[in-house]
Short mmCIF file of C-alpha atoms and ligand atoms in Angstrom, two decimals:
data_model
loop_
_atom_site.label_atom_id
_atom_site.label_comp_id
_atom_site.label_asym_id
_atom_site.label_seq_id
_atom_site.Cartn_x
_atom_site.Cartn_y
_atom_site.Cartn_z
CA UNK A 1 0.00 0.00 0.00
CA UNK A 2 2.88 2.41 0.70
CA UNK A 3 3.76 4.79 -2.08
CA UNK A 4 0.36 4.59 -3.77
CA UNK A 5 -1.42 7.88 -4.26
CA UNK A 6 -4.53 7.27 -2.21
CA UNK A 7 -8.14 8.19 -2.97
CA UNK A 8 -10.90 9.03 -0.53
CA UNK A 9 -14.56 9.93 -0.61
CA UNK A 10 -14.83 13.57 0.41
CA UNK A 11 -18.53 14.25 -0.06
CA UNK A 12 -21.77 12.38 -0.66
CA UNK A 13 -25.40 13.39 -1.19
CA UNK A 14 -28.78 12.19 -2.35
CA UNK A 15 -31.19 14.29 -4.38
CA UNK A 16 -34.86 14.39 -3.44
CA UNK A 17 -36.13 10.80 -3.39
CA UNK A 18 -39.48 9.09 -3.84
CA UNK A 19 -41.69 10.56 -6.54
CA UNK A 20 -40.20 13.72 -8.02
CA UNK A 21 -41.99 14.60 -11.27
CA UNK A 22 -40.77 18.22 -10.91
CA UNK A 23 -37.15 17.09 -11.40
CA UNK A 24 -35.59 15.93 -14.63
CA UNK A 25 -32.90 13.29 -14.47
CA UNK A 26 -30.41 16.12 -14.99
CA UNK A 27 -31.83 18.28 -12.21
CA UNK A 28 -31.55 15.38 -9.77
CA UNK A 29 -27.87 15.04 -10.56
CA UNK A 30 -27.35 18.78 -10.14
CA UNK A 31 -29.01 18.65 -6.71
CA UNK A 32 -26.87 15.75 -5.57
CA UNK A 33 -23.66 17.06 -7.11
CA UNK A 34 -23.99 20.54 -5.62
CA UNK A 35 -24.68 19.07 -2.20
CA UNK A 36 -21.85 16.52 -2.32
CA UNK A 37 -19.30 19.12 -3.53
CA UNK A 38 -20.49 21.66 -0.93
CA UNK A 39 -20.16 19.07 1.81
CA UNK A 40 -16.60 18.35 0.67
CA UNK A 41 -15.74 22.05 0.61
CA UNK A 42 -15.03 21.89 -3.12
CA UNK A 43 -16.36 23.82 -6.08
CA UNK A 44 -17.54 22.84 -9.52
CA UNK A 45 -14.24 23.84 -11.10
CA UNK A 46 -12.28 21.46 -8.87
CA UNK A 47 -13.86 18.55 -10.74
CA UNK A 48 -11.51 17.15 -13.37
CA UNK A 49 -13.17 13.75 -13.91
CA UNK A 50 -16.83 12.84 -14.40
CA UNK A 51 -18.36 9.38 -13.95
CA UNK A 52 -22.04 8.92 -14.87
CA UNK A 53 -24.10 5.79 -15.52
CA UNK A 54 -27.56 5.86 -17.03
CA UNK A 55 -29.68 5.02 -20.06
CA UNK A 56 -31.04 8.52 -20.62
CA UNK A 57 -28.36 9.67 -23.10
CA UNK A 58 -26.08 8.13 -25.69
CA UNK A 59 -23.30 9.27 -23.40
CA UNK A 60 -24.41 10.34 -19.93
CA UNK A 61 -20.99 11.69 -18.92
CA UNK A 62 -20.75 13.90 -22.01
CA UNK A 63 -24.33 15.11 -21.66
CA UNK A 64 -24.04 15.89 -17.95
CA UNK A 65 -20.71 17.69 -18.41
CA UNK A 66 -22.39 20.05 -20.87
CA UNK A 67 -25.35 20.61 -18.56
CA UNK A 68 -23.12 21.32 -15.54
CA UNK A 69 -20.93 23.62 -17.62
CA UNK A 70 -17.71 21.73 -17.06
CA UNK A 71 -15.11 20.27 -19.40
CA UNK A 72 -13.59 17.35 -17.53
CA UNK A 73 -10.48 15.78 -19.05
CA UNK A 74 -11.47 12.32 -17.88
CA UNK A 75 -14.88 10.82 -18.72
CA UNK A 76 -16.41 7.46 -17.82
CA UNK A 77 -19.98 6.40 -18.67
CA UNK A 78 -19.41 2.77 -17.72
CA UNK A 79 -22.79 1.13 -17.25
CA UNK A 80 -22.76 -2.39 -15.83
CA UNK A 81 -26.12 -1.95 -14.11
CA UNK A 82 -26.67 -1.23 -10.43
CA UNK A 83 -23.06 -2.01 -9.59
CA UNK A 84 -21.76 0.73 -11.93
CA UNK A 85 -20.91 3.16 -9.16
CA UNK A 86 -18.77 0.73 -7.20
CA UNK A 87 -16.97 0.15 -10.51
CA UNK A 88 -16.62 3.93 -10.94
CA UNK A 89 -14.96 4.11 -7.51
CA UNK A 90 -12.42 1.53 -8.66
CA UNK A 91 -11.81 3.26 -11.97
CA UNK A 92 -11.52 6.70 -10.38
CA UNK A 93 -9.21 5.45 -7.62
CA UNK A 94 -6.94 3.91 -10.26
CA UNK A 95 -6.86 7.18 -12.20
CA UNK A 96 -6.03 9.06 -9.00
CA UNK A 97 -3.30 6.55 -8.17
CA UNK A 98 -1.87 7.01 -11.66
CA UNK A 99 -1.79 10.76 -11.21
CA UNK A 100 -4.25 11.38 -14.03
CA UNK A 101 -6.97 13.13 -12.01
CA UNK A 102 -7.44 14.84 -8.64
CA UNK A 103 -11.19 15.21 -8.09
CA UNK A 104 -13.77 12.78 -9.51
CA UNK A 105 -17.49 13.43 -9.44
CA UNK A 106 -19.65 10.29 -9.66
CA UNK A 107 -23.37 10.86 -10.22
CA UNK A 108 -26.63 9.07 -10.87
CA UNK A 109 -30.22 10.10 -11.46
CA UNK A 110 -33.45 8.34 -12.39
CA UNK A 111 -37.06 9.31 -12.96
CA UNK A 112 -38.26 5.75 -13.37
CA UNK A 113 -41.17 6.09 -10.95
CA UNK A 114 -42.52 9.23 -12.57
CA UNK A 115 -41.91 7.82 -16.06
CA UNK A 116 -43.64 4.47 -15.58
CA UNK A 117 -44.47 4.24 -19.24
CA UNK A 118 -41.90 1.51 -19.57
CA UNK A 119 -42.37 -1.89 -21.10
CA UNK A 120 -43.11 -0.55 -24.53
CA UNK A 121 -43.04 -3.51 -26.92
CA UNK A 122 -39.78 -3.45 -28.81
CA UNK A 123 -38.23 -6.01 -31.13
CA UNK A 124 -36.04 -8.77 -29.65
CA UNK A 125 -32.64 -8.55 -31.30
CA UNK A 126 -29.29 -10.30 -30.96
CA UNK A 127 -28.98 -12.33 -27.75
CA UNK A 128 -32.38 -11.14 -26.47
CA UNK A 129 -34.30 -13.17 -29.04
CA UNK A 130 -33.90 -16.49 -27.22
CA UNK A 131 -35.46 -15.49 -23.87
CA UNK A 132 -37.92 -12.73 -24.67
CA UNK A 133 -40.64 -14.92 -26.29
CA UNK A 134 -41.43 -16.59 -22.97
CA UNK A 135 -42.67 -13.44 -21.22
CA UNK A 136 -40.59 -13.65 -18.06
CA UNK A 137 -40.91 -10.26 -16.33
CA UNK A 138 -37.46 -8.79 -15.73
CA UNK A 139 -35.57 -8.33 -13.60
CA UNK A 140 -37.78 -10.01 -10.99
CA UNK A 141 -38.29 -13.23 -12.95
CA UNK A 142 -34.56 -13.85 -13.20
CA UNK A 143 -34.07 -13.37 -9.48
CA UNK A 144 -37.04 -15.67 -8.87
CA UNK A 145 -35.34 -18.41 -10.89
CA UNK A 146 -32.21 -17.95 -8.76
CA UNK A 147 -34.27 -18.00 -5.56
CA UNK A 148 -36.07 -21.19 -6.60
CA UNK A 149 -32.80 -22.96 -7.33
CA UNK A 150 -31.25 -21.67 -4.08
CA UNK A 151 -34.21 -22.94 -2.08
CA UNK A 152 -33.98 -26.29 -3.85
CA UNK A 153 -30.27 -26.71 -3.13
CA UNK A 154 -30.18 -25.51 0.46
CA UNK A 155 -33.71 -25.99 1.80
CA UNK A 156 -34.07 -22.31 2.60
CA UNK A 157 -37.69 -21.29 3.18
CA UNK A 158 -39.66 -18.29 1.98
CA UNK A 159 -39.82 -17.17 5.60
CA UNK A 160 -36.03 -17.12 5.74
CA UNK A 161 -35.90 -14.97 2.61
CA UNK A 162 -38.48 -12.69 4.21
CA UNK A 163 -36.23 -12.18 7.25
CA UNK A 164 -33.94 -10.08 5.03
CA UNK A 165 -36.79 -7.66 4.32
CA UNK A 166 -37.80 -7.59 7.98
CA UNK A 167 -34.28 -6.82 9.22
CA UNK A 168 -33.78 -4.16 6.56
CA UNK A 169 -37.06 -2.49 7.51
CA UNK A 170 -35.75 -2.07 11.05
CA UNK A 171 -32.95 0.07 9.66
CA UNK A 172 -35.39 2.00 7.48
CA UNK A 173 -37.36 2.90 10.58
CA UNK A 174 -34.27 4.85 11.71
CA UNK A 175 -33.86 6.66 8.37
CA UNK A 176 -36.04 9.77 8.07
CA UNK A 177 -35.94 9.73 4.27
CA UNK A 178 -36.76 6.03 3.87
CA UNK A 179 -39.94 5.45 1.87
CA UNK A 180 -41.29 2.63 4.06
CA UNK A 181 -40.89 3.05 7.81
CA UNK A 182 -43.72 0.99 9.30
CA UNK A 183 -42.77 -2.15 11.25
CA UNK A 184 -42.74 -5.29 9.12
CA UNK A 185 -43.19 -8.97 10.00
CA UNK A 186 -42.29 -12.18 8.20
CA UNK A 187 -45.99 -13.01 7.95
CA UNK A 188 -46.66 -9.69 6.22
CA UNK A 189 -43.95 -10.39 3.65
CA UNK A 190 -45.37 -13.86 2.98
CA UNK A 191 -48.91 -12.45 2.76
CA UNK A 192 -47.92 -9.79 0.23
CA UNK A 193 -48.92 -10.57 -3.36
CA UNK A 194 -46.93 -13.26 -5.15
CA UNK A 195 -45.02 -11.58 -7.98
CA UNK A 196 -42.89 -14.36 -9.37
CA UNK A 197 -42.64 -17.58 -7.37
CA UNK A 198 -41.10 -17.72 -4.82
CA UNK A 199 -40.70 -13.93 -4.55
CA UNK A 200 -43.48 -11.88 -2.97
CA UNK A 201 -43.98 -8.16 -3.45
CA UNK A 202 -42.12 -7.40 -0.22
CA UNK A 203 -39.15 -9.50 -1.33
CA UNK A 204 -38.71 -6.91 -4.10
CA UNK A 205 -37.06 -3.50 -4.07
CA UNK A 206 -38.99 -0.27 -4.33
CA UNK A 207 -39.52 1.66 -7.54
CA UNK A 208 -38.64 5.29 -6.86
CA UNK A 209 -37.15 8.39 -8.44
CA UNK A 210 -33.90 9.80 -7.13
CA UNK A 211 -30.28 10.59 -7.63
CA UNK A 212 -26.99 10.64 -5.81
CA UNK A 213 -23.44 11.90 -6.02
CA UNK A 214 -20.07 10.92 -4.61
CA UNK A 215 -16.89 13.02 -4.74
CA UNK A 216 -13.58 11.17 -4.75
CA UNK A 217 -10.41 13.14 -4.04
CA UNK A 218 -6.66 12.45 -4.26
CA UNK A 219 -4.73 12.53 -1.01
CA UNK A 220 -2.83 15.70 -1.93
CA UNK A 221 -6.11 17.57 -1.50
CA UNK A 222 -7.35 15.97 1.72
CA UNK A 223 -6.03 18.80 3.88
CA UNK A 224 -8.37 21.25 2.08
CA UNK A 225 -11.52 19.24 2.68
CA UNK A 226 -14.43 20.16 4.91
CA UNK A 227 -15.09 16.49 5.75
CA UNK A 228 -13.13 13.59 7.19
CA UNK A 229 -12.08 11.61 4.09
CA UNK A 230 -13.19 7.99 3.79
CA UNK A 231 -10.44 6.06 2.09
CA UNK A 232 -10.86 3.59 -0.78
CA UNK A 233 -9.00 0.50 0.42
CA UNK A 234 -9.74 -1.93 -2.38
CA UNK A 235 -11.97 -2.67 -5.36
CA UNK A 236 -12.92 -5.59 -7.55
CA UNK A 237 -15.45 -6.00 -10.37
CA UNK A 238 -16.50 -8.74 -12.74
CA UNK A 239 -19.29 -10.21 -14.83
CA UNK A 240 -20.50 -13.78 -15.12
CA UNK A 241 -23.31 -13.50 -17.69
CA UNK A 242 -25.81 -11.12 -19.27
CA UNK A 243 -29.04 -13.11 -19.44
CA UNK A 244 -30.06 -15.33 -16.52
CA UNK A 245 -30.07 -18.36 -18.84
CA UNK A 246 -26.32 -18.00 -19.12
CA UNK A 247 -25.54 -17.68 -15.39
CA UNK A 248 -23.25 -20.67 -14.78
CA UNK A 249 -24.59 -21.43 -11.27
CA UNK A 250 -27.75 -19.66 -10.10
CA UNK A 251 -26.52 -19.73 -6.48
CA UNK A 252 -23.07 -18.16 -7.04
CA UNK A 253 -22.67 -14.55 -8.18
CA UNK A 254 -19.62 -12.65 -9.39
CA UNK A 255 -19.10 -11.65 -5.75
CA UNK A 256 -17.06 -14.85 -5.53
CA UNK A 257 -14.51 -13.08 -7.76
CA UNK A 258 -14.91 -9.35 -7.14
CA UNK A 259 -15.06 -9.82 -3.35
CA UNK A 260 -11.73 -11.59 -2.87
CA UNK A 261 -10.03 -9.19 -5.30
CA UNK A 262 -11.24 -6.21 -3.29
CA UNK A 263 -10.32 -7.85 0.02
CA UNK A 264 -6.81 -8.71 -1.19
CA UNK A 265 -6.25 -5.19 -2.51
CA UNK A 266 -7.33 -3.78 0.85
CA UNK A 267 -5.45 -6.31 2.96
CA UNK A 268 -8.68 -6.82 4.90
CA UNK A 269 -10.11 -9.94 6.57
CA UNK A 270 -13.82 -10.50 7.20
CA UNK A 271 -13.14 -9.99 10.90
CA UNK A 272 -12.08 -6.39 10.16
CA UNK A 273 -15.41 -5.43 8.58
CA UNK A 274 -17.73 -3.41 10.81
CA UNK A 275 -20.65 -2.71 8.46
CA UNK A 276 -21.87 -4.12 5.12
CA UNK A 277 -23.87 -2.32 2.46
CA UNK A 278 -25.08 -5.06 0.10
CA UNK A 279 -27.19 -4.40 -2.99
CA UNK A 280 -30.70 -5.62 -2.15
CA UNK A 281 -32.67 -5.54 -5.36
CA UNK A 282 -34.45 -8.58 -3.91
CA UNK A 283 -34.09 -10.51 -0.66
CA UNK A 284 -32.39 -13.35 -2.54
CA UNK A 285 -29.71 -10.95 -3.84
CA UNK A 286 -28.42 -10.35 -0.32
CA UNK A 287 -28.20 -14.03 0.62
CA UNK A 288 -26.46 -15.04 -2.61
CA UNK A 289 -24.02 -12.13 -2.25
CA UNK A 290 -23.04 -12.86 1.35
CA UNK A 291 -22.42 -16.50 0.49
CA UNK A 292 -20.60 -15.79 -2.78
CA UNK A 293 -18.35 -13.29 -1.02
CA UNK A 294 -17.44 -16.09 1.39
CA UNK A 295 -18.80 -14.06 4.31
CA UNK A 296 -21.25 -16.92 5.05
CA UNK A 297 -21.18 -20.60 4.16
CA UNK A 298 -23.50 -21.72 1.31
CA UNK A 299 -27.08 -21.91 2.54
CA UNK A 300 -26.36 -20.15 5.84
CA UNK A 301 -26.61 -16.41 5.13
CA UNK A 302 -30.22 -16.24 6.31
CA UNK A 303 -29.01 -16.98 9.83
CA UNK A 304 -27.56 -13.45 10.07
CA UNK A 305 -31.08 -12.12 9.64
CA UNK A 306 -33.18 -14.67 11.54
CA UNK A 307 -30.85 -14.32 14.54
CA UNK A 308 -30.91 -10.52 14.44
CA UNK A 309 -27.22 -9.98 13.78
CA UNK A 310 -27.84 -7.84 10.67
CA UNK A 311 -30.38 -5.57 12.38
CA UNK A 312 -29.75 -2.39 14.44
CA UNK A 313 -27.64 -3.31 17.47
CA UNK A 314 -26.49 -6.58 15.86
CA UNK A 315 -22.87 -7.62 15.48
CA UNK A 316 -23.01 -7.67 11.63
CA UNK A 317 -24.99 -4.58 10.58
CA UNK A 318 -26.25 -4.92 7.00
CA UNK A 319 -27.97 -2.24 4.89
CA UNK A 320 -28.09 0.42 7.54
CA UNK A 321 -30.11 2.90 5.46
CA UNK A 322 -33.07 0.56 4.95
CA UNK A 323 -31.81 -0.62 1.58
CA UNK A 324 -33.43 -0.82 -1.80
CA UNK A 325 -36.14 -2.83 -0.08
CA UNK A 326 -37.39 -0.01 2.18
CA UNK A 327 -35.41 3.22 1.68
CA UNK A 328 -35.16 3.97 -2.03
CA UNK A 329 -34.43 2.23 -5.33
CA UNK A 330 -34.28 4.42 -8.42
CA UNK A 331 -33.28 1.72 -10.89
CA UNK A 332 -29.53 1.55 -10.32
CA UNK A 333 -29.15 1.67 -6.57
CA UNK A 334 -25.39 1.19 -6.16
CA UNK A 335 -24.54 4.84 -5.50
CA UNK A 336 -26.72 4.86 -2.39
CA UNK A 337 -24.66 2.03 -0.89
CA UNK A 338 -21.56 4.23 -1.14
CA UNK A 339 -23.36 7.21 0.35
CA UNK A 340 -24.50 5.24 3.40
CA UNK A 341 -21.15 3.52 3.98
CA UNK A 342 -19.40 6.90 3.88
CA UNK A 343 -21.76 8.38 6.45
CA UNK A 344 -21.33 5.37 8.73
CA UNK A 345 -17.54 5.56 8.55
CA UNK A 346 -17.58 9.29 9.29
CA UNK A 347 -19.83 8.54 12.29
CA UNK A 348 -22.33 11.10 10.95
CA UNK A 349 -25.21 9.55 12.88
CA UNK A 350 -23.43 9.49 16.26
CA UNK A 351 -24.95 12.84 17.18
CA UNK A 352 -28.24 12.74 15.25
CA UNK A 353 -29.35 9.15 15.84
CA UNK A 354 -26.99 6.91 17.81
CA UNK A 355 -29.24 3.88 17.18
CA UNK A 356 -28.44 4.13 13.47
CA UNK A 357 -24.70 4.70 13.98
CA UNK A 358 -22.66 1.48 13.85
CA UNK A 359 -20.45 1.79 16.93
CA UNK A 360 -16.78 2.49 16.16
CA UNK A 361 -17.27 1.72 12.46
CA UNK A 362 -13.81 1.67 10.84
CA UNK A 363 -14.20 -0.55 7.75
CA UNK A 364 -17.18 -1.03 5.41
CA UNK A 365 -17.76 -3.53 2.64
CA UNK A 366 -19.88 -2.11 -0.19
CA UNK A 367 -21.14 -4.51 -2.83
CA UNK A 368 -23.10 -3.68 -5.96
CA UNK A 369 -24.95 -6.15 -8.18
CA UNK A 370 -26.12 -5.23 -11.66
CA UNK A 371 -28.46 -6.61 -14.28
CA UNK A 372 -29.85 -10.02 -13.42
CA UNK A 373 -27.04 -10.99 -11.01
CA UNK A 374 -24.92 -10.23 -14.10
CA UNK A 375 -22.20 -7.91 -12.84
CA UNK A 376 -20.75 -7.28 -9.41
CA UNK A 377 -18.40 -4.74 -7.93
CA UNK A 378 -17.03 -4.77 -4.41
CA UNK A 379 -15.43 -1.80 -2.64
CA UNK A 380 -13.73 -1.72 0.77
CA UNK A 381 -13.82 1.67 2.49
CA UNK A 382 -11.97 2.73 5.63
CA UNK A 383 -12.25 5.57 8.13
CA UNK A 384 -9.09 7.65 7.78
CA UNK B 1 -46.12 -11.50 -29.42
CA UNK B 2 -42.55 -10.36 -29.22
CA UNK B 3 -41.17 -9.41 -32.62
CA UNK B 4 -38.14 -11.65 -33.09
CA UNK B 5 -35.47 -10.14 -35.30
CA UNK B 6 -34.08 -13.28 -36.91
CA UNK B 7 -30.45 -12.83 -37.99
CA UNK B 8 -27.99 -14.94 -39.98
CA UNK B 9 -26.73 -16.67 -36.83
CA UNK B 10 -30.15 -17.53 -35.44
CA UNK B 11 -32.01 -18.45 -38.63
CA UNK B 12 -31.24 -22.22 -38.54
CA UNK B 13 -32.45 -22.44 -34.93
CA UNK B 14 -35.74 -20.72 -35.71
CA UNK B 15 -36.20 -22.68 -38.95
CA UNK B 16 -35.77 -25.96 -37.05
CA UNK B 17 -38.60 -25.14 -34.68
CA UNK B 18 -40.96 -24.74 -37.65
CA UNK B 19 -40.43 -28.45 -38.40
CA UNK B 20 -40.40 -29.57 -34.76
CA UNK B 21 -36.63 -29.81 -34.37
CA UNK B 22 -34.29 -28.39 -31.76
CA UNK B 23 -31.22 -27.39 -33.75
CA UNK B 24 -28.04 -26.53 -31.87
CA UNK B 25 -24.45 -25.86 -32.81
CA UNK B 26 -21.44 -27.99 -31.95
CA UNK B 27 -17.80 -26.89 -31.83
CA UNK B 28 -15.46 -28.96 -34.02
CA UNK B 29 -12.50 -28.18 -31.76
CA UNK B 30 -13.86 -29.06 -28.31
CA UNK B 31 -16.96 -31.04 -29.35
CA UNK B 32 -19.20 -29.18 -26.92
CA UNK B 33 -22.74 -28.18 -27.84
CA UNK B 34 -23.55 -24.46 -27.91
CA UNK B 35 -26.65 -22.39 -27.27
CA UNK B 36 -27.51 -19.65 -28.12
CA UNK B 37 -26.31 -19.70 -31.73
CA UNK B 38 -23.16 -17.68 -32.32
CA UNK B 39 -20.08 -17.28 -34.45
CA UNK B 40 -17.53 -18.41 -31.87
CA UNK B 41 -17.34 -21.22 -29.32
CA UNK B 42 -17.75 -19.67 -25.84
CA UNK B 43 -15.83 -22.60 -24.36
CA UNK B 44 -12.64 -22.56 -26.46
CA UNK B 45 -12.90 -19.55 -28.83
CA UNK B 46 -12.72 -21.74 -31.93
CA UNK B 47 -14.87 -20.60 -34.84
CA UNK B 48 -15.53 -23.92 -36.62
CA UNK B 49 -19.13 -24.61 -35.59
CA UNK B 50 -21.73 -26.83 -37.25
CA UNK B 51 -25.45 -27.43 -36.74
CA UNK B 52 -27.00 -30.66 -35.47
CA UNK B 53 -30.46 -31.69 -34.31
CA UNK B 54 -30.75 -32.39 -30.58
CA UNK B 55 -33.05 -35.05 -29.12
CA UNK B 56 -35.23 -32.32 -27.65
CA UNK B 57 -35.25 -33.68 -24.10
CA UNK B 58 -33.94 -32.17 -20.89
CA UNK B 59 -34.25 -31.61 -17.15
CA UNK B 60 -35.65 -28.59 -15.33
CA UNK B 61 -32.79 -26.68 -13.66
CA UNK B 62 -35.00 -23.95 -12.19
CA UNK B 63 -38.60 -22.85 -12.53
CA UNK B 64 -40.80 -19.92 -11.63
CA UNK B 65 -44.40 -18.87 -12.11
CA UNK B 66 -44.92 -15.16 -12.84
CA UNK B 67 -48.24 -14.03 -11.40
CA UNK B 68 -47.93 -10.70 -13.17
CA UNK B 69 -46.47 -10.20 -16.60
CA UNK B 70 -46.16 -7.23 -18.91
CA UNK B 71 -47.38 -6.19 -22.32
CA UNK B 72 -48.69 -8.98 -24.48
CA UNK B 73 -48.01 -11.51 -21.72
CA UNK B 74 -50.16 -9.83 -19.06
CA UNK B 75 -53.24 -11.87 -19.88
CA UNK B 76 -51.31 -15.16 -19.99
CA UNK B 77 -50.15 -15.03 -16.34
CA UNK B 78 -49.79 -17.18 -14.36
CA UNK B 79 -47.60 -19.42 -16.53
CA UNK B 80 -44.47 -21.52 -16.12
CA UNK B 81 -41.03 -20.26 -17.15
CA UNK B 82 -38.14 -22.64 -16.65
CA UNK B 83 -34.45 -23.02 -17.32
CA UNK B 84 -33.96 -26.44 -18.89
CA UNK B 85 -30.68 -28.32 -19.07
CA UNK B 86 -30.95 -29.95 -22.49
CA UNK B 87 -29.42 -33.44 -22.57
CA UNK B 88 -26.75 -32.45 -25.09
CA UNK B 89 -25.33 -30.03 -22.51
CA UNK B 90 -26.81 -26.57 -23.03
CA UNK B 91 -29.24 -24.55 -20.96
CA UNK B 92 -32.27 -22.78 -22.42
CA UNK B 93 -35.04 -20.61 -21.11
CA UNK B 94 -38.46 -21.92 -22.01
CA UNK B 95 -42.17 -21.92 -21.31
CA UNK B 96 -43.29 -25.29 -19.93
CA UNK B 97 -46.78 -26.01 -21.23
CA UNK B 98 -48.44 -27.35 -18.09
CA UNK B 99 -50.57 -26.29 -15.14
CA UNK B 100 -48.73 -23.69 -12.98
CA UNK B 101 -47.42 -25.41 -9.86
CA UNK B 102 -47.15 -28.81 -11.52
CA UNK B 103 -43.51 -28.56 -12.64
CA UNK B 104 -40.61 -28.94 -10.22
CA UNK B 105 -36.83 -28.70 -10.43
CA UNK B 106 -35.48 -32.03 -11.68
CA UNK B 107 -38.54 -32.86 -13.78
CA UNK B 108 -37.96 -34.31 -17.24
CA UNK B 109 -39.33 -32.32 -20.18
CA UNK B 110 -39.35 -32.53 -23.96
CA UNK B 111 -39.56 -30.05 -26.82
CA UNK B 112 -43.07 -28.86 -27.72
CA UNK B 113 -42.76 -25.99 -30.20
CA UNK B 114 -45.56 -23.48 -29.77
CA UNK B 115 -46.45 -20.00 -30.99
CA UNK B 116 -47.77 -18.99 -27.54
CA UNK B 117 -50.85 -17.38 -28.97
CA UNK B 118 -49.06 -15.48 -31.71
CA UNK B 119 -49.90 -15.67 -35.38
CA UNK B 120 -48.75 -18.90 -37.04
CA UNK B 121 -47.13 -17.22 -39.98
CA UNK B 122 -44.83 -20.09 -40.89
CA UNK B 123 -41.94 -17.64 -40.68
CA UNK B 124 -38.80 -18.25 -38.58
CA UNK B 125 -39.26 -16.55 -35.21
CA UNK B 126 -42.99 -17.27 -34.98
CA UNK B 127 -42.71 -20.66 -33.21
CA UNK B 128 -40.80 -20.88 -29.94
CA UNK B 129 -38.84 -23.62 -28.18
CA UNK B 130 -41.43 -24.45 -25.54
CA UNK B 131 -41.29 -27.70 -23.58
CA UNK B 132 -43.85 -30.03 -21.97
CA UNK B 133 -43.59 -32.54 -19.14
CA UNK B 134 -42.56 -36.08 -20.09
CA UNK B 135 -45.07 -38.76 -19.10
ZN1 LIG C 1 -15.10 -25.19 -28.51
#
């Protein structure tokens, strides 16, 4: 690690969340970017690299640069789904290490809830033509196929899947901007409408609008910052497939590869990790991720939730903002994982809500999953 | 129904379904079967591939029943979508033509080409590789 030019997160912010028809996808990213830069004590003209993922432009980074009025000399529109922003952290940290950039702005925005005119019939081309005729709703249907196979192999029940949603809701109850804050029981999850067997409605993430921004800064500039920097310790990313038909093993995600790469880069053991922010597009996503990372043995991840370890006050806090299941989920959720991990490692909640603050949090594991379990990216962050 | 854009790589597959055959590719270098159709072997990167007709039988690897579906499929739900491990060694997504709830992982199935309510135009891309339970 010595001698590397280090990178740290200096500012994070969400835009307005929920249903925001008054905001374009660009306006959301302006909101979040202004807030994240202001928090860091930086200005627009400090930004020399822009990272944006989205489907709203042929090149989101180019389009947003124009809208913000900046001309960054380093652009990255990498879109690997919901894990894009963890990948951006890795790419930006590498560019900082190489001395190519000093201040990277990573942004996301989505108006998917307000749009809701999706699912327009469109022709099935290239590799889509083999799956589309069968009418499987995506992404939920793909995750349902993974859940069914996982249940078959390990005898995990629907109630055990539901425990993930129940635990995550307990964190959402501590988050003032979470969409769903009422108490939730396993029975309520199982009684919610069946969407795609075995996944019920409350096994599925929310559909919201919203945006976020993260500012990553080279260590030369840390002394100027208004916040305590949260250091990037390690990163790994990979892909295993695009369509669910081509996932080699429905119970093992790319976390089995991106996780160890990130851990090795960081020189971190599982015992060092104080808090985990794990992409929870569906309850099954969390269980498969924890097991693929090697954090739990195959078939055993649900124990963390049924025994209360992942909930507030537990020894393995997971998804401390209420997750995509209860807090917010504007399509590609990965940036919100980074925002929450940063706040935990800065101990931002110690004063405002000690129940939400993970005590003495020093190291966080952030893990994004994109597509239909298609891509993963793992980031290790550390309190500096 | 979904408008399938048949292309030069996929045309033999779709044409086979019109005559009740499951046509797959095999790699001359590593001898492994390949699906979906493509121009390179995903196992060994060789490009010498040829078509053969599979037996059309397989085993259910995973299965789900959507209770809500979108667009033209909305009125068909609930129905069975499965991933089938075809005996020649490839995996395919399919619709299993059976009562929802009656198909389990490990069940044996066989090819049952079907247009799933779409127009039977006789054109490639109008009949799909559905399966049905064996026995
Ligand atoms: Zn081969």
